[in-house]
XYZ file of C-alpha atoms in Angstrom:
601
model
C 118.345 7.400 0.124
C 119.975 5.238 2.726
C 123.436 5.880 1.311
C 125.444 8.711 2.780
C 125.657 10.582 -0.516
C 121.987 10.645 -1.493
C 122.043 14.459 -1.683
C 125.066 14.835 -4.008
C 123.882 15.925 -7.459
C 125.461 17.689 -10.454
C 124.552 21.354 -10.678
C 123.299 22.796 -14.018
C 125.576 25.119 -15.987
C 123.287 28.041 -15.127
C 124.728 28.034 -11.603
C 128.349 28.192 -12.802
C 129.085 31.470 -11.045
C 127.230 30.763 -7.789
C 129.236 29.723 -4.742
C 128.325 26.288 -3.434
C 127.961 24.913 0.058
C 128.079 21.457 1.607
C 125.909 20.290 4.491
C 127.795 17.710 6.521
C 125.978 15.854 9.278
C 127.874 14.459 12.237
C 127.166 10.913 11.032
C 129.173 11.629 7.860
C 126.251 12.269 5.508
C 126.914 14.941 2.861
C 124.409 17.047 0.945
C 125.218 19.602 -1.714
C 123.442 22.879 -2.254
C 123.690 26.205 -3.993
C 124.280 29.169 -1.714
C 121.635 31.908 -1.681
C 122.382 33.408 1.738
C 125.539 34.849 3.279
C 128.507 34.086 1.021
C 131.662 32.404 2.290
C 130.351 31.798 5.809
C 130.416 28.373 7.486
C 128.268 27.601 10.527
C 127.521 24.688 12.846
C 124.349 23.827 14.744
C 121.598 21.275 15.330
C 119.928 20.208 12.076
C 116.117 20.082 12.459
C 113.169 20.139 10.060
C 109.911 22.075 9.982
C 106.857 21.027 7.959
C 104.980 24.341 7.627
C 103.949 25.434 4.129
C 104.222 29.182 4.772
C 105.436 31.624 7.422
C 109.187 31.543 6.862
C 109.643 35.173 7.947
C 107.964 34.448 11.291
C 109.746 31.108 11.721
C 113.227 32.461 11.000
C 112.765 35.263 13.550
C 111.402 32.894 16.219
C 114.019 32.851 19.040
C 113.197 29.179 19.673
C 115.290 28.347 16.579
C 118.448 29.939 18.004
C 121.531 27.956 16.967
C 119.679 25.528 14.697
C 120.166 24.725 11.024
C 116.584 24.689 9.800
C 115.313 22.464 6.990
C 112.031 23.655 5.443
C 110.306 20.615 3.956
C 107.919 22.585 1.724
C 109.496 22.440 -1.762
C 109.022 26.101 -2.765
C 110.292 28.844 -0.470
C 110.673 32.584 -1.025
C 107.865 33.134 -3.519
C 106.264 35.916 -1.465
C 109.505 37.622 -0.450
C 110.151 39.414 2.845
C 108.413 42.545 4.196
C 110.167 45.827 4.877
C 112.407 45.685 7.918
C 111.057 47.977 10.644
C 112.935 48.631 13.856
C 111.006 47.667 16.980
C 110.109 50.459 19.360
C 108.458 50.441 22.741
C 104.712 49.883 22.252
C 105.299 49.615 18.498
C 106.656 46.280 17.391
C 106.776 45.121 13.738
C 103.692 43.324 12.474
C 105.447 40.845 10.212
C 108.337 39.489 12.304
C 108.637 37.680 15.625
C 111.837 39.274 16.927
C 114.436 41.837 15.918
C 116.658 39.408 13.981
C 116.962 36.008 12.313
C 117.787 33.313 14.865
C 118.529 30.231 12.776
C 122.203 29.438 12.241
C 121.503 28.382 8.653
C 118.655 27.569 6.276
C 118.173 24.612 3.895
C 115.431 24.486 1.241
C 114.609 22.484 -1.840
C 114.080 25.496 -4.078
C 114.390 29.212 -3.389
C 112.510 31.621 -5.620
C 114.364 34.862 -6.302
C 111.195 36.112 -7.959
C 108.589 37.095 -5.388
C 105.132 38.621 -5.397
C 103.316 40.021 -2.369
C 101.924 43.450 -1.536
C 104.108 43.597 1.608
C 107.317 42.296 0.001
C 110.354 44.594 0.046
C 113.063 42.108 -0.938
C 113.790 38.466 -1.646
C 114.390 35.954 1.123
C 117.987 35.586 -0.064
C 118.661 39.318 0.245
C 117.299 39.322 3.811
C 119.500 36.374 4.769
C 122.544 38.152 3.362
C 121.673 41.269 5.388
C 121.687 39.162 8.546
C 124.804 37.155 7.671
C 122.902 33.852 7.627
C 124.083 31.167 5.176
C 121.456 29.244 3.212
C 121.435 26.611 0.477
C 118.948 25.360 -2.067
C 118.994 22.363 -4.397
C 119.106 19.890 -1.507
C 116.863 16.821 -1.538
C 115.003 17.908 1.586
C 112.882 14.748 1.515
C 115.966 12.550 1.839
C 117.422 14.851 4.493
C 114.187 14.878 6.507
C 113.991 11.086 6.284
C 117.544 10.916 7.600
C 116.685 13.101 10.579
C 113.513 11.108 11.304
C 115.511 7.874 11.298
C 118.576 9.097 13.182
C 117.030 11.877 15.256
C 118.084 15.530 15.261
C 121.761 15.638 14.284
C 124.560 18.131 14.712
C 125.531 19.488 11.332
C 127.558 22.163 9.650
C 127.100 24.227 6.516
C 130.520 24.535 4.918
C 131.175 27.327 2.418
C 133.865 27.298 -0.256
C 137.027 29.170 0.619
C 137.535 32.538 -1.038
C 138.969 32.370 -4.538
C 137.635 28.906 -5.332
C 134.969 29.120 -8.015
C 131.927 26.903 -7.954
C 132.075 25.373 -11.408
C 129.895 22.363 -12.197
C 132.965 20.146 -12.529
C 134.228 21.229 -9.135
C 130.887 20.409 -7.574
C 130.739 17.021 -9.242
C 134.255 16.361 -7.991
C 133.137 16.367 -4.348
C 134.395 12.957 -3.272
C 132.616 10.124 -1.595
C 133.431 9.701 2.124
C 135.475 6.614 1.238
C 137.882 8.934 -0.576
C 138.911 10.627 2.665
C 138.706 14.230 3.778
C 140.805 15.873 1.073
C 137.731 17.716 -0.240
C 137.591 19.719 2.997
C 140.687 21.646 1.945
C 138.462 23.669 -0.389
C 136.014 24.673 2.376
C 135.981 26.880 5.466
C 135.784 24.230 8.167
C 134.157 24.925 11.528
C 133.834 22.333 14.321
C 130.536 20.557 14.993
C 128.630 22.131 17.851
C 125.501 21.134 19.767
C 123.791 24.412 20.732
C 121.769 22.621 23.408
C 124.929 22.522 25.512
C 124.761 26.322 25.762
C 122.444 28.578 27.728
C 120.700 29.813 24.594
C 118.139 31.695 26.659
C 120.819 34.109 27.849
C 121.564 34.903 24.193
C 117.992 35.662 23.111
C 116.387 37.170 26.225
C 115.872 40.924 26.534
C 118.678 42.695 28.372
C 116.456 45.071 30.310
C 112.873 45.284 31.517
C 110.320 46.851 29.149
C 106.764 47.970 29.829
C 104.181 47.620 27.045
C 100.929 49.563 27.414
C 97.523 48.196 26.327
C 96.714 48.714 22.653
C 93.078 47.747 23.110
C 90.546 48.890 25.693
C 92.297 48.745 29.055
C 91.405 45.766 31.232
C 90.887 47.363 34.634
C 92.002 45.704 37.828
C 88.850 44.507 39.678
C 89.720 46.318 42.928
C 92.106 49.100 41.825
C 91.809 51.857 39.273
C 94.660 50.636 37.064
C 95.179 48.203 34.191
C 95.831 44.563 34.999
C 99.577 43.969 34.828
C 101.173 40.734 33.626
C 104.868 40.161 34.202
C 106.405 38.170 31.329
C 109.677 36.302 31.764
C 111.419 36.556 28.406
C 113.245 33.282 27.764
C 112.981 33.794 23.987
C 109.709 35.644 23.631
C 107.963 36.081 20.279
C 106.457 39.445 19.418
C 103.007 37.984 18.933
C 102.843 36.964 22.582
C 103.263 40.644 23.402
C 100.533 41.504 20.883
C 98.176 38.856 22.314
C 98.396 40.455 25.759
C 98.367 44.155 24.894
C 95.438 43.873 22.463
C 93.490 42.279 25.328
C 93.924 45.462 27.344
C 96.596 44.441 29.822
C 99.838 46.116 30.763
C 102.750 43.808 30.018
C 106.115 44.083 31.717
C 108.713 41.987 29.885
C 111.787 41.137 31.954
C 115.076 39.275 31.336
C 115.341 35.541 32.018
C 117.373 36.070 35.238
C 115.288 38.984 36.546
C 114.274 38.779 40.213
C 110.499 38.834 39.802
C 110.081 37.702 43.421
C 111.310 40.990 44.860
C 108.764 42.566 47.295
C 108.748 45.764 45.239
C 107.608 43.907 42.080
C 103.845 44.320 41.627
C 101.944 42.250 39.061
C 98.712 40.255 38.823
C 99.823 37.306 36.716
C 103.078 35.669 35.669
C 103.775 34.570 32.098
C 106.729 32.439 30.898
C 107.472 32.711 27.196
C 108.735 30.311 24.570
C 112.459 29.949 23.971
C 115.305 27.763 22.688
C 117.406 24.887 23.946
C 117.513 22.493 26.867
C 115.210 23.697 29.674
C 117.523 22.334 32.379
C 120.122 24.944 31.382
C 117.916 27.764 32.729
C 118.505 27.012 36.399
C 118.054 30.550 37.747
C 114.571 30.846 36.277
C 113.573 27.368 37.466
C 114.668 28.138 41.022
C 112.629 31.345 41.132
C 109.597 29.650 39.575
C 109.773 26.959 42.240
C 109.351 29.681 44.850
C 106.596 31.379 42.807
C 104.615 28.129 42.949
C 104.386 28.568 46.711
C 102.350 31.720 46.110
C 98.879 32.094 44.598
C 99.611 34.424 41.658
C 98.289 32.855 38.409
C 100.984 31.484 36.059
C 100.793 30.660 32.349
C 103.649 29.160 30.327
C 104.164 28.460 26.615
C 106.697 26.124 24.941
C 109.960 26.471 26.910
C 107.896 28.227 29.566
C 105.809 25.049 29.805
C 108.916 22.951 30.374
C 110.336 25.371 32.956
C 107.056 25.381 34.903
C 107.018 21.559 34.877
C 110.617 21.391 36.130
C 109.805 23.896 38.874
C 106.840 21.731 39.895
C 109.130 18.696 40.228
C 108.601 16.942 36.891
C 111.253 15.835 34.391
C 111.930 16.786 30.795
C 113.647 14.804 28.044
C 115.049 15.307 24.552
C 112.752 14.132 21.773
C 114.071 12.133 18.836
C 113.442 14.911 16.315
C 110.870 17.122 18.014
C 107.661 18.646 16.688
C 107.985 21.607 14.347
C 105.045 22.468 12.087
C 101.710 24.251 11.799
C 99.114 21.478 11.667
C 99.817 19.302 14.702
C 96.701 17.939 16.473
C 96.430 18.119 20.265
C 93.616 16.727 22.386
C 92.415 18.714 25.393
C 91.559 16.708 28.516
C 88.456 18.523 29.831
C 86.214 18.092 26.775
C 88.242 15.583 24.761
C 88.347 18.142 21.974
C 91.112 18.183 19.357
C 92.808 21.414 18.257
C 95.228 22.040 15.387
C 98.332 23.755 16.727
C 101.577 25.411 15.716
C 104.667 23.887 17.330
C 108.419 24.289 17.583
C 110.217 22.259 20.237
C 112.775 19.509 20.674
C 112.174 18.729 24.369
C 109.125 17.381 26.169
C 107.685 17.073 29.666
C 107.572 13.517 30.988
C 103.937 13.358 32.069
C 104.534 10.330 34.311
C 106.843 12.437 36.456
C 104.214 15.073 37.328
C 103.455 15.511 41.058
C 100.056 14.242 42.290
C 98.453 17.694 42.237
C 99.316 18.236 38.552
C 97.575 16.677 35.570
C 97.931 16.579 31.801
C 95.973 19.323 30.028
C 96.784 18.530 26.370
C 98.196 15.477 24.603
C 99.736 15.257 21.138
C 97.335 13.210 19.002
C 100.169 12.053 16.729
C 102.881 10.776 19.042
C 101.175 10.869 22.453
C 103.696 13.318 23.928
C 102.636 15.834 26.552
C 101.335 19.174 25.276
C 100.103 20.852 28.442
C 99.726 20.603 32.227
C 97.695 22.283 34.960
C 97.665 22.378 38.744
C 94.608 20.917 40.462
C 94.608 23.280 43.437
C 96.273 26.480 42.225
C 95.989 28.835 39.212
C 98.927 27.441 37.223
C 98.929 25.963 33.715
C 101.072 25.758 30.598
C 101.068 24.410 27.040
C 103.827 23.047 24.838
C 102.397 24.372 21.561
C 102.104 28.014 20.441
C 98.590 29.441 20.961
C 99.865 32.795 19.660
C 100.736 31.033 16.373
C 102.535 33.247 13.804
C 103.023 31.196 11.823
C 100.197 28.683 12.027
C 96.564 28.343 13.114
C 95.113 30.530 15.863
C 92.613 27.936 17.131
C 94.020 28.002 20.683
C 94.614 31.743 21.117
C 91.647 31.675 23.493
C 94.062 30.353 26.141
C 95.222 33.946 26.691
C 91.603 34.766 27.576
C 91.456 31.736 29.887
C 94.561 32.984 31.682
C 93.374 36.576 32.031
C 89.947 35.482 33.279
C 91.729 33.299 35.830
C 93.742 36.351 36.893
C 90.571 38.426 37.326
C 88.700 35.656 39.174
C 91.633 35.102 41.542
C 91.743 38.825 42.333
C 87.967 39.068 42.870
C 87.670 36.038 45.128
C 91.039 36.161 46.833
C 91.215 32.419 46.257
C 93.811 30.383 44.273
C 91.330 29.150 41.669
C 92.647 26.456 39.301
C 91.874 26.900 35.609
C 89.134 24.925 33.894
C 88.426 24.474 30.201
C 85.232 22.552 30.841
C 82.478 23.621 28.467
C 79.039 22.544 29.625
C 77.696 23.089 26.099
C 80.489 21.154 24.427
C 79.337 18.364 22.174
C 81.296 15.210 22.823
C 83.345 13.857 19.955
C 82.076 11.074 17.770
C 82.363 7.658 19.321
C 84.492 5.151 17.470
C 82.407 3.033 15.127
C 83.327 -0.633 14.961
C 83.486 -1.733 11.351
C 85.273 -4.573 9.601
C 84.480 -3.884 5.940
C 84.393 -0.384 4.432
C 83.433 0.888 0.982
C 85.284 3.994 -0.223
C 83.849 6.008 -3.104
C 86.442 7.407 -5.499
C 86.190 10.475 -7.691
C 85.254 8.819 -10.941
C 86.656 9.813 -14.311
C 89.041 12.784 -14.249
C 91.343 14.479 -16.700
C 95.070 13.915 -16.196
C 96.374 16.351 -13.590
C 92.886 17.306 -12.388
C 91.684 17.007 -8.783
C 94.726 15.166 -7.508
C 93.663 15.984 -3.930
C 90.853 13.415 -4.189
C 93.280 10.723 -5.249
C 95.662 11.651 -2.438
C 93.012 11.752 0.293
C 91.443 8.513 -0.928
C 94.753 6.653 -0.976
C 95.600 7.914 2.516
C 92.183 6.789 3.771
C 92.757 3.306 2.349
C 96.171 3.104 4.015
C 94.743 4.180 7.370
C 91.895 1.669 7.168
C 94.272 -1.169 6.319
C 96.478 -0.223 9.287
C 93.378 -0.723 11.454
C 92.855 -4.194 9.985
C 89.706 -3.160 8.100
C 88.874 -4.786 4.758
C 88.617 -2.065 2.093
C 86.653 -1.842 -1.149
C 87.175 1.002 -3.608
C 84.848 2.125 -6.403
C 86.680 4.191 -9.006
C 86.664 3.794 -12.810
C 89.834 5.857 -13.216
C 92.769 3.452 -13.539
C 95.291 6.327 -13.711
C 95.213 6.992 -9.966
C 97.282 6.078 -6.939
C 94.199 4.898 -5.054
C 93.555 2.137 -7.599
C 97.154 0.888 -7.416
C 97.658 -2.749 -6.546
C 97.970 -3.354 -2.823
C 96.125 -0.296 -1.551
C 92.507 -1.443 -1.476
C 91.694 -5.090 -0.860
C 89.221 -4.962 -3.751
C 88.662 -2.432 -6.524
C 85.571 -2.002 -8.703
C 86.428 -0.127 -11.907
C 82.844 1.062 -12.287
C 81.213 4.492 -12.576
C 80.538 6.144 -9.220
C 76.768 6.396 -9.586
C 73.895 5.587 -7.207
C 72.920 2.534 -9.316
C 76.344 0.893 -9.269
C 77.084 1.807 -5.635
C 73.735 0.345 -4.551
C 74.506 -2.933 -6.351
C 78.007 -3.150 -4.841
C 76.640 -2.574 -1.323
C 74.064 -5.333 -1.767
C 76.708 -7.742 -3.062
C 79.640 -6.917 -0.758
C 77.569 -6.079 2.353
C 80.036 -3.569 3.873
C 79.197 -2.174 7.296
C 80.643 1.287 6.602
C 80.967 3.727 3.703
C 83.026 6.885 3.064
C 81.590 9.385 0.584
C 83.998 12.237 1.387
C 87.136 11.112 -0.483
C 85.837 11.411 -4.041
C 84.984 15.059 -4.469
C 81.657 16.222 -5.822
C 80.947 12.927 -7.620
C 81.051 10.846 -4.434
C 79.242 13.491 -2.389
C 76.361 13.535 -4.846
C 76.027 9.756 -4.616
C 76.017 9.928 -0.814
C 73.295 12.570 -0.799
C 71.121 10.624 -3.271
C 71.421 7.371 -1.308
C 71.106 8.941 2.165
C 67.652 7.470 2.787
C 68.732 3.961 1.719
C 71.897 3.437 3.778
C 70.117 2.237 6.936
C 68.043 -0.309 5.007
C 71.214 -1.468 3.225
C 72.902 -1.996 6.615
C 75.764 0.417 5.992
C 76.891 3.286 8.257
C 78.097 6.582 6.832
C 81.544 7.228 8.304
C 83.116 10.646 8.709
C 81.109 13.748 7.848
C 77.341 13.141 8.251
C 75.186 13.481 5.133
C 73.133 16.238 6.806
C 76.302 18.307 7.198
C 77.194 17.742 3.553
C 73.796 19.035 2.464
C 74.163 22.074 4.715
C 77.607 22.979 3.390
C 76.796 22.297 -0.272
C 74.625 25.411 -0.338
C 77.105 28.265 0.009
C 74.518 30.697 1.361
C 73.287 28.233 3.969
C 76.899 27.585 4.923
C 77.569 31.324 5.279
C 74.418 31.701 7.418
C 75.517 28.812 9.646
C 78.939 30.415 10.135
C 77.281 33.703 11.007
C 75.179 32.013 13.696
C 78.268 30.774 15.530
C 80.164 34.036 15.114
C 82.664 32.812 12.514
C 83.747 35.043 9.654
C 83.027 33.808 6.145
C 84.481 35.247 2.968
C 81.935 37.046 0.819
C 81.171 35.157 -2.377
C 78.987 35.348 -5.473
C 77.984 33.131 -8.384
C 78.484 34.258 -11.975
C 77.539 32.568 -15.240
C 79.036 35.139 -17.639
C 82.192 37.231 -17.758
C 80.180 40.423 -17.251
C 78.497 38.959 -14.169
C 81.912 37.970 -12.833
C 83.267 41.515 -13.221
C 80.239 42.980 -11.459
C 80.537 40.466 -8.602
C 84.281 41.079 -8.232
C 83.800 44.846 -8.030
C 81.108 44.392 -5.412
C 83.220 42.024 -3.273
C 86.440 43.998 -3.721
C 89.810 42.884 -5.005
C 91.714 40.624 -4.680
C 89.270 37.818 -5.462
C 89.608 34.099 -6.113
C 87.881 32.803 -9.247
C 86.822 29.177 -9.054
C 85.119 26.986 -11.631
C 81.927 25.415 -10.313
C-alpha cells in the first residue's frame, strides 16, 4: 500500500467496452478505475474522503463539497439509486436533495451498483452523475487511497479520462506504466492541470444570487411584541436545503440572502441572524467577515453552522487553520461543555477554529471527542453561538437538531427582555456521565461457539474492545471457546481461556484471575445471559461491571419493557411482535404494516 501504484489492477474482460479513468494525486500516486459517470471528462480538485455508510444523494448535493473529488469509503454505493429530480421552487424545495445540483468535482467508490432498489428511486447513481456532467470511477482500492490521504493529508488530485477514440481494453489498462517509466502514458488521456479549489472564493460560486423569502410550513411562531412571524435572516455561504426546512417547519419566516448581501442596512428588519454551511477556506470570504464583525457590536442573536461557525469565529477575532484531512462522516462524537454530554454528529469540513485564539469573552461549546478539535463556540455576554458540525444532518444523525430550538428560544427571550442574553445548554435534570473507573485487569466475555460467518459483529466489537484496553495499559483476559475468531488471535488479549462462556466457568476464572473489571456486552446474547445470572455475585467476587449496567440489560432484554421505557421519555419505538409459526408471522406483519423486518430470536 505504501507504493505509489497500489491502486493499479487489471480489469476483468467484462469491462472491455467501458472507458477507463486514472486518478493521479499531486504526489505522483496513481489509481485506476472504471468510469461510471460523465464520459471523456477530466477534472481537478482536492481529494478528500467521507466515511458515511449511506446518504450519497444528500452528500453529493451538499455545497460544502464544491470543487472536491470525493472518496466514499463504504464499499457498496448506488444500491438504492437516486430519487426523481424535482426543480426547487419558492416555499417548495425537494425532499431528497440538499441543493439544486451536484457539487463534487468527481466521485470515487470501491463498487458502484447499477442495479438499485428503493421505493423513491428513479434512476441509478451513474445516470444521475452523467446528467450533471460529473465524472466518477469505481474499482479503486478506496482503503489504500484513504490511508494515503490520512498519512499525507488532503491532496490535490485529478481524474483523467481517456481521449476520444481510445478504447479501454484490458490490455490497454494493464499497460498503464509505472511512474518510473515517465509520462508517456498521459498522451492517451485528457490532461487538466492540478488545482486547489481552496484558493478560490468557492462561496461566491454556490451562494444564492438573489434574496429569497421562505414562509413558515408549520404553525407560525409569532413575534412576542408584534403581530407577525419571527423572521430569521440567513446568510447563504453554501446553504443546505435542510437548514431551510429546519427553520420553516419551526414556524419562522426565513429570508435567505447572498453571501455579500448588506444585511446591516437600516431598512433590513429581522430578529435573528443565521450563517450557513459552505465550502472552502473561510478567510476567502472577507466581505461577510467584515459585516459579521460589525453585527457582533449589536445584540441581535446569531447562530452559525460549519463554515458559518468559522466565519463567526474570525469575526470575533479568532483564527482558523487547515486540518490535515478534515472530518467528513456521520458518526463523529462531540462533547458539549455545559453538561459534559456526548452527541453523535454529521460533519463535513476541512478547516477548524483554533480555540486558543478565542477572545476572553468567548468559550468552547463543543469539542471533538476523537481528535480534540473545536466543534463549537459561544459568547459569554451576548446571544451568539455556532457549531462546526451539522445539526440539520441529511445525511447523518439528528441528535443535535435541538440547537435550532435553542437559537429560536434565545431569539424570543432576547425580544421579550430587551437584553442580550447569552445561550445556555445547561440542563438541571441532566445526569452526569459515568466517572472513569480505575481498573488494571479486565475480563472480557466472548460470544462462545458460533457457526462460520455468524454474528461477526460480536467478534469485531470484542477485538476492538481488547485493542482499546491494551492501549490504556490494562491487562486483558478473554473467555471464548471459538478459535476461529479475530478476538482470540495471538497478541490481542494478554490471556485467552478457550472455555465455554457459562456462569460456572466464568465464576471459576474470576476467582482464579481476580480481575477488577468485567465486560459482558461484547459477546452477544451468550455473554449477556452470563452477566445477568451472575449479577448478584460480582460484588462479592470483587469485580466491577464495566459499560452498560446489568439493570439496563435486564430492562432492554424485554422488548415490551423497552418500548414502555422509550414511551416514557417521548422516544418513538418501532412496533414489533413475536411469532412462533409462519401463520402467526403473517398475522403480525399485516397488523404492523409492510415493510417489516423479520429477525430470528
